[in-house]
Coordinates of C-alpha atoms in Angstrom, one line a residue:
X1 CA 115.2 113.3 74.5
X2 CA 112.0 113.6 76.7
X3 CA 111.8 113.8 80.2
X4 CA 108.2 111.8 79.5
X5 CA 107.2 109.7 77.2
X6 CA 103.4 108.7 77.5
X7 CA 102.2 105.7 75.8
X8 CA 98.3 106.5 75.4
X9 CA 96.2 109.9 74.8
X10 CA 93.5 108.9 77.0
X11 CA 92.5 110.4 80.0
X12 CA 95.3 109.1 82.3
X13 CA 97.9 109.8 79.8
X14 CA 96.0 113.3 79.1
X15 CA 96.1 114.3 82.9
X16 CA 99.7 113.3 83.5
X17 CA 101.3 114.8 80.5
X18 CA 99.6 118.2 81.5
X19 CA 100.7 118.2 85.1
X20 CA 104.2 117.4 83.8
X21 CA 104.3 120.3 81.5
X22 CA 103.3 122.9 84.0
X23 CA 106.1 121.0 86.2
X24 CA 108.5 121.8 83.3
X25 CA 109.2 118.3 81.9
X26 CA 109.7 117.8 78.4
X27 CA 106.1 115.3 77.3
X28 CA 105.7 113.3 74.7
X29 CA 102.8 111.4 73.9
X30 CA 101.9 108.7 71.5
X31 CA 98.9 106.4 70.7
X32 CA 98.1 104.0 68.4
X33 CA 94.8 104.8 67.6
X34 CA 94.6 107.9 64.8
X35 CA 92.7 110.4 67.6
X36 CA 93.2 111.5 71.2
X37 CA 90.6 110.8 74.4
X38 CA 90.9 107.0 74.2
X39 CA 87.5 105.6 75.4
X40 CA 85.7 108.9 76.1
X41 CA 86.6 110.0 72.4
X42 CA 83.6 112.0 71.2
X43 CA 83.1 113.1 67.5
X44 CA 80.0 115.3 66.3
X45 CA 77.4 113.8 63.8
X46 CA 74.4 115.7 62.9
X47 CA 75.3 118.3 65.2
X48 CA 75.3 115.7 68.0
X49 CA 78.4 114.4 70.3
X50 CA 78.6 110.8 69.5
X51 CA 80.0 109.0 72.6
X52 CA 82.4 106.7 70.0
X53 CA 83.2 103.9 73.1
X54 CA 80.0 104.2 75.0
X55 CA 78.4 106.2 77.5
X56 CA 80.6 108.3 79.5
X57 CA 79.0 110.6 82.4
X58 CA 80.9 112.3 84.7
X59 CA 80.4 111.5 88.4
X60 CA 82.3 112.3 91.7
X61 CA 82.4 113.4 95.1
X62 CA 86.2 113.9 94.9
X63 CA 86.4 118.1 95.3
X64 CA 89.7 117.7 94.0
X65 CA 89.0 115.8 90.7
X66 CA 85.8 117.7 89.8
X67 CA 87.8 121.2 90.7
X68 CA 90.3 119.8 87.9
X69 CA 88.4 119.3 84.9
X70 CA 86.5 122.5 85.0
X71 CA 89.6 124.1 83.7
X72 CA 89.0 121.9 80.2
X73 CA 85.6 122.1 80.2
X74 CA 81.9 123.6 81.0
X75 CA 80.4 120.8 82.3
X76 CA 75.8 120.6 82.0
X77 CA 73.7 119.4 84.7
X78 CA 72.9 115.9 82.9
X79 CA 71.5 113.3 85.6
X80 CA 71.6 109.3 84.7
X81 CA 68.3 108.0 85.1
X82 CA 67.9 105.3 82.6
X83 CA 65.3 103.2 82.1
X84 CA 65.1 99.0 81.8
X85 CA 63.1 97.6 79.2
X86 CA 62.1 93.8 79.6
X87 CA 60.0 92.6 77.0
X88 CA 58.4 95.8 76.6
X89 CA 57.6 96.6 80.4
X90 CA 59.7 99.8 81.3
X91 CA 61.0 100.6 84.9
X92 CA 63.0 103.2 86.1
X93 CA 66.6 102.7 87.5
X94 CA 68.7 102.5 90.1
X95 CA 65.7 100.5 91.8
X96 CA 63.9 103.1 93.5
X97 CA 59.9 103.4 94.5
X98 CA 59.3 104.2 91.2
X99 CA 60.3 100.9 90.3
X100 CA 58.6 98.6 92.9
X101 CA 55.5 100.9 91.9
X102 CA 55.9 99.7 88.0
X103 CA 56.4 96.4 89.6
X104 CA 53.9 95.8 92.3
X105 CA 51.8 98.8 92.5
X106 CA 52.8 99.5 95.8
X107 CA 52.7 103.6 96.6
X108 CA 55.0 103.4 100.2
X109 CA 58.2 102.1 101.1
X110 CA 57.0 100.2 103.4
X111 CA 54.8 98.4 101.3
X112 CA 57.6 97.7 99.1
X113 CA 60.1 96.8 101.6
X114 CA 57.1 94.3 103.0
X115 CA 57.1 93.1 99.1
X116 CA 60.9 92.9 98.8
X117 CA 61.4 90.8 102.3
X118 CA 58.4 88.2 101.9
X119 CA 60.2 86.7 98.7
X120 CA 63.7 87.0 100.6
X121 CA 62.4 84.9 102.9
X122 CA 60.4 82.7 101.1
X123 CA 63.8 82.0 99.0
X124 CA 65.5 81.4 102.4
X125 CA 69.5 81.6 101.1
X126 CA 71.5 81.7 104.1
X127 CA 75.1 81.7 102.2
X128 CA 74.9 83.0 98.5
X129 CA 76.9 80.7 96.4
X130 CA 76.7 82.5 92.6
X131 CA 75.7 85.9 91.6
X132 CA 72.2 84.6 91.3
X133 CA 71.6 83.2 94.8
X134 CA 73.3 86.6 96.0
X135 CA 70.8 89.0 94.1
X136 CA 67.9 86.7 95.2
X137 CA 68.6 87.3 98.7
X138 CA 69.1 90.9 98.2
X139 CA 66.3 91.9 96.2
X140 CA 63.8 89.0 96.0
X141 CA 63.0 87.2 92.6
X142 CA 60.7 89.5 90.7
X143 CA 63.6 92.4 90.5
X144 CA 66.2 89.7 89.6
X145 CA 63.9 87.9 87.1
X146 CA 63.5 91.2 85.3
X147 CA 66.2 93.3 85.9
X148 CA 68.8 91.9 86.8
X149 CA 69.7 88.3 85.5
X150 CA 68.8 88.7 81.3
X151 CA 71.1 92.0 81.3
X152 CA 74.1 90.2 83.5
X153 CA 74.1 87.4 81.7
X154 CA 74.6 89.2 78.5
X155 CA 77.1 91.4 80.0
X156 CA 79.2 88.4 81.4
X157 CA 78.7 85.7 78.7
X158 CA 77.7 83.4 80.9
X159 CA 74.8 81.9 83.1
X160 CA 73.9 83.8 86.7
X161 CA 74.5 80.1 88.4
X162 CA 78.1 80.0 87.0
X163 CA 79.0 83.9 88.0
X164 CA 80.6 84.8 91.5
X165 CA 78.4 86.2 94.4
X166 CA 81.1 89.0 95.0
X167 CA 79.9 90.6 91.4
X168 CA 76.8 91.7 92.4
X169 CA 77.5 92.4 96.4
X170 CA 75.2 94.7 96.9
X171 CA 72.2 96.1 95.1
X172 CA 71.1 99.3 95.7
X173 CA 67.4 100.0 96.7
X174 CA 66.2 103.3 97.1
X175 CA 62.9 103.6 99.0
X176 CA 62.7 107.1 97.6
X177 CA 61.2 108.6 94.2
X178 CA 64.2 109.3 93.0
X179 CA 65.5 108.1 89.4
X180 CA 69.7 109.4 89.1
X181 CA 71.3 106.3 88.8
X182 CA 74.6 108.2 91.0
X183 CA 74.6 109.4 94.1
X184 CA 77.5 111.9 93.4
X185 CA 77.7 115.5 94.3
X186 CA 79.2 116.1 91.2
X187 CA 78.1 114.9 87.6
X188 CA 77.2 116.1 84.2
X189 CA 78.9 115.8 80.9
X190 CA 81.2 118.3 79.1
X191 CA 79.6 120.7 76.8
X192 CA 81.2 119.7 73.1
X193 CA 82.0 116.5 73.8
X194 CA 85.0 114.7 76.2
X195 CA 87.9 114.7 72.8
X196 CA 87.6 118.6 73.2
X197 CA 88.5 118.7 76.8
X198 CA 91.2 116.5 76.4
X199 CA 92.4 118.3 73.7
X200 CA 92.5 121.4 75.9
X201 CA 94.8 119.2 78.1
X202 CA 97.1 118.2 75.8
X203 CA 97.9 122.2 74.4
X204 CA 101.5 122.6 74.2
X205 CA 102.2 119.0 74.6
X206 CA 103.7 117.2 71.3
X207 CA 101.4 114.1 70.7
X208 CA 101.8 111.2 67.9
X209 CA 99.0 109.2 66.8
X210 CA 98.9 106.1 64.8
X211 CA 102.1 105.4 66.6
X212 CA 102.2 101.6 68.0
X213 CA 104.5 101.6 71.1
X214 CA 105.1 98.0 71.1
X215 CA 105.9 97.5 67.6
X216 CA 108.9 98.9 68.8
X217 CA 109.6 99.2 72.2
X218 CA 113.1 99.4 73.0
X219 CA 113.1 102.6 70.6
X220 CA 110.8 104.6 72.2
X221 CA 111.8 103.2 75.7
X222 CA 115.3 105.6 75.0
X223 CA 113.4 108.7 74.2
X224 CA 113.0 109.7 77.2
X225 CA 114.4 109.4 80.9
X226 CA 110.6 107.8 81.9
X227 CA 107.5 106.0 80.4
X228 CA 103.7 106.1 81.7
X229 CA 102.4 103.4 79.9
X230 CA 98.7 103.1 80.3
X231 CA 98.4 99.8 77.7
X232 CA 97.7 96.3 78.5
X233 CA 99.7 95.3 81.4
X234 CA 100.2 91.7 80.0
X235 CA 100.6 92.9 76.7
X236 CA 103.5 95.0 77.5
X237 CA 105.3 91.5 77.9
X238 CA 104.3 89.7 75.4
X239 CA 101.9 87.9 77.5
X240 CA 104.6 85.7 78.6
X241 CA 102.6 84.5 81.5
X242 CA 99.2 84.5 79.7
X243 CA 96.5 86.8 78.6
X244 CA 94.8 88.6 81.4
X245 CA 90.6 88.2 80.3
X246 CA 88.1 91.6 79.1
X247 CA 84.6 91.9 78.6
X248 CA 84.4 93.6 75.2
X249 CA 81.5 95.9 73.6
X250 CA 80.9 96.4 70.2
X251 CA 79.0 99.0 69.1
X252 CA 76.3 99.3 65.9
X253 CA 75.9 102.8 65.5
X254 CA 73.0 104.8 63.6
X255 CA 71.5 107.7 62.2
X256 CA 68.0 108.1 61.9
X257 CA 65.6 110.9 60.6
X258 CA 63.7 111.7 63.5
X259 CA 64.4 114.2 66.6
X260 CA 63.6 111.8 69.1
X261 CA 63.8 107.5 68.9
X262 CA 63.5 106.2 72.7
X263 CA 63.0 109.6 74.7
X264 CA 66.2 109.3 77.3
X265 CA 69.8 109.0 77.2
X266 CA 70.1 105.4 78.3
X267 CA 67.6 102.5 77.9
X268 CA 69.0 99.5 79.1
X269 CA 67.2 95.9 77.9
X270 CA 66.7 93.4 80.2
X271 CA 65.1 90.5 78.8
X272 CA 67.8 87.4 77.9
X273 CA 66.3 87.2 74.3
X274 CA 67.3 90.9 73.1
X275 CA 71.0 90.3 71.9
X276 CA 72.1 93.9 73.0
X277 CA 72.1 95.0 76.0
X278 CA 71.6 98.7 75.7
X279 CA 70.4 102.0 73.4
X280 CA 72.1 104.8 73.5
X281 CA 70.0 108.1 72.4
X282 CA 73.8 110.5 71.9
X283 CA 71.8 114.0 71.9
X284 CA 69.9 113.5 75.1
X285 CA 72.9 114.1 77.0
X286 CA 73.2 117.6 75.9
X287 CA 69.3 117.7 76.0
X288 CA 69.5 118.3 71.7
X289 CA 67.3 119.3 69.9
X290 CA 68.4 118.2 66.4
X291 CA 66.4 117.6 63.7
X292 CA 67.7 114.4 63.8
X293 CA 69.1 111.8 66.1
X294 CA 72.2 109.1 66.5
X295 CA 71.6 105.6 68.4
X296 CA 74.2 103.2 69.4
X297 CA 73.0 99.0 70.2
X298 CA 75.6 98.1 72.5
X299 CA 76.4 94.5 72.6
X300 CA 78.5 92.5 75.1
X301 CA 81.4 89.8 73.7
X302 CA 84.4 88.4 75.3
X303 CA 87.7 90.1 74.4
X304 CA 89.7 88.1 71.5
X305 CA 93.0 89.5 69.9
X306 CA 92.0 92.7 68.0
X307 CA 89.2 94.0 69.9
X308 CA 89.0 96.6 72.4
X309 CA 89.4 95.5 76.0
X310 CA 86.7 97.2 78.0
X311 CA 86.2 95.7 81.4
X312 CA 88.8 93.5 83.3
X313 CA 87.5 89.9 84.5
X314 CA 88.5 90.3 88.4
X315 CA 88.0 86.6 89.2
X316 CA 91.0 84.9 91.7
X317 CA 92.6 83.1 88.4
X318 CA 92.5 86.7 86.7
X319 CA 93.8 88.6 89.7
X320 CA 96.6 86.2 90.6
X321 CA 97.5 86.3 86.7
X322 CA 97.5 90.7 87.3
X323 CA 99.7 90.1 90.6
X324 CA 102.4 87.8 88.8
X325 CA 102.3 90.4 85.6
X326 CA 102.5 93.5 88.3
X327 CA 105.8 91.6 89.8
X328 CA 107.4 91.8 86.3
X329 CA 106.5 95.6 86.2
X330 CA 107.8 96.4 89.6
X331 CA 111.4 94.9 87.7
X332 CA 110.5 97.8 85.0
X333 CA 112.3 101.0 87.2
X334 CA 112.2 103.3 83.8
X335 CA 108.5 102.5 83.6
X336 CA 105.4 103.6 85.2
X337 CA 102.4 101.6 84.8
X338 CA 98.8 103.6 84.6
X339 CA 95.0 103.5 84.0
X340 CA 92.4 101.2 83.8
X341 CA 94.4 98.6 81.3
X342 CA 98.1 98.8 83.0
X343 CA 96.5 97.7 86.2
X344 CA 94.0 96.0 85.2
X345 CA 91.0 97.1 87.2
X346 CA 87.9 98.8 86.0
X347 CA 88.0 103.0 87.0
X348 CA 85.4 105.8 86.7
X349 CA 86.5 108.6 85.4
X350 CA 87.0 110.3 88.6
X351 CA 89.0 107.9 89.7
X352 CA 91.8 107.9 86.8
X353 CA 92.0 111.5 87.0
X354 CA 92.6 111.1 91.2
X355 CA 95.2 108.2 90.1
X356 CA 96.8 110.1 87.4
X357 CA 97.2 113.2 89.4
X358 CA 98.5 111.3 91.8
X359 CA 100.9 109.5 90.2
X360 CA 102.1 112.6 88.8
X361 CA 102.7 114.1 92.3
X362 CA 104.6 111.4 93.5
X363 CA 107.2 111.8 90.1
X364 CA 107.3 115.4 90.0
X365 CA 107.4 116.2 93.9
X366 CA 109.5 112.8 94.9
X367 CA 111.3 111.5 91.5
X368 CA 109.9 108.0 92.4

């Protein structure tokens, strides 16, 4: 018997199992998938820490959070500042002055804010109705033309006319020179990749991989007094109400004999006509200097049985779906439901470590 069982090795699971240990409990921890770190799994190729599930960076103005995983891990001083291609035009991101300079020319915010309001006005939308009327009156055309509407549409699956406003509420525009895509106090990525810093979580905590929890529930269920289960929230009943909708990612992954393909981490293509929607260049988040060098295309899909559910679709049919599954689990008192997939809403790292370690609070301190 367990005083825990957690159902997932990921980060959540990873941070809860560790604060119950040093609380005394008795963890166990199991996972399906034949390695530990869930989606921030890293494995080395060439020398180089291959982000397996996409980019991760660590970002956070949480004290707390970033306080807690500097025990696992020696974190650089990466920055995101990737970079939009559209048909072969580069500009930097988050839209900054850099931008409206590659864009216009312009060399002074208040040229480009001049630039940015005379096509606001001139597209004169009073009450956005889709997410393409909303970035219009936001940004004007020319930034949603080229950066914005190609690269949503792939990421969605669908046209800008057909996507809700409340998507893309606001965009942010930096009248600065200033290309990190965050504006955290806090970010960088761990040195030797996320899987070892989770592993550093899990020391002294028994874990089981390739170990399906749902193929038999009810036996793991009486292992232990409690479960975290940090799954699929509608797939821990069977989806008996219906199948809660992802965006999915699948990834084609590369080696190639040169030490440097596209020159920076993250190079995002914004054009409709290039099927992926981004390049990852693995090394230049430890700034490596390998002799050779790992890419990952990164293409958007919509979730089907058997692939990886990466980002929940929070539309009102969606969310009411989430509400009427999270009324079965509050019927569920041996089980505690965790992470981005057992509540169905998309996280940043910070913020499942903040809900794990609170969660974990509230058990250990409270019993509830």
């Amino acid at each position: 018997m367990y005083d825990y069982l957690i159902v997932g090795a990921g980060l959540f699971g990873a941070v809860f199992a560790r604060e119950a240990r040093l609380a005394g409990k008795r963890c166990l921890v199991i996972d399906k998938r034949p390695q530990i770190a869930g989606n921030i799994y890293t494995r080395e190729v060439e020398g180089i820490q291959v982000h397996e599930y996409g980019a991760h960076i660590f970002h956070t103005n949480n004290d707390r959070v970033w306080r807690y995983v500097n025990q696992f891990a020696d974190f650089n001083r990466y920055t995101n500042s990737p970079v939009a291609n559209y048909h072969g035009e580069l500009y930097n991101l988050p839209f900054n002055m850099n931008t409206f300079y590659q864009m216009w020319g312009v060399r002074t915010p208040a040229e480009a804010k001049a630039k940015i309001e005379a096509q606001r006005r001139e597209a004169n939308i009073t009450e956005p109705k889709n997410l393409e009327e909303q970035a219009i009156s936001l940004a004007g055309v020319d930034i949603y033309e080229k950066l914005v509407r190609g690269y949503t549409e792939k990421q969605w699956g669908r046209p800008c006319t057909q996507l809700p406003p409340f998507i893309i509420r606001r965009l942010p525009l930096r009248f600065t020179f200033d290309n990190n895509y965050f504006n955290s106090r806090f970010q960088g990525i761990p040195m030797g990749g996320y899987t070892a810093m989770v592993e550093r979580m899990l020391e002294g905590i028994e874990v089981r991989l390739n170990t399906d929890y749902l193929a038999d529930r009810d036996y793991w269920n009486a292992q232990a007094d409690k479960v975290v289960y940090t799954g699929p929230i509608d797939a821990y009943f069977g989806f008996s109400l219906g199948t809660l909708e992802y965006r999915s990612v699948r990834f084609e992954t590369e080696v190639l004999d040169t030490d440097n393909y596209q020159g920076n981490a993250v190079v995002n293509y914004t054009d409709r006509e290039t099927p992926y929607t981004r390049i990852i260049e693995h090394k230049h988040f430890e700034f490596g200097t390998q002799p050779k060098t790992v890419i990952s295309r990164e293409y958007s899909s919509e979730w089907k049985p058997g692939d990886e559910p990466y980002y929940p679709v929070n539309d009102e049919k969606n969310g009411q779906l989430y509400q009427a599954y999270r009324a079965l689990a509050d019927q569920e008192p041996q089980v505690l439901f965790g992470g981005r997939l057992g509540e169905y809403k998309y996280y940043d790292m910070d913020q499942v470590v903040d809900r794990a370690l609170s969660m974990a609070a509230d058990q250990l301190l409270t019993g509830k």
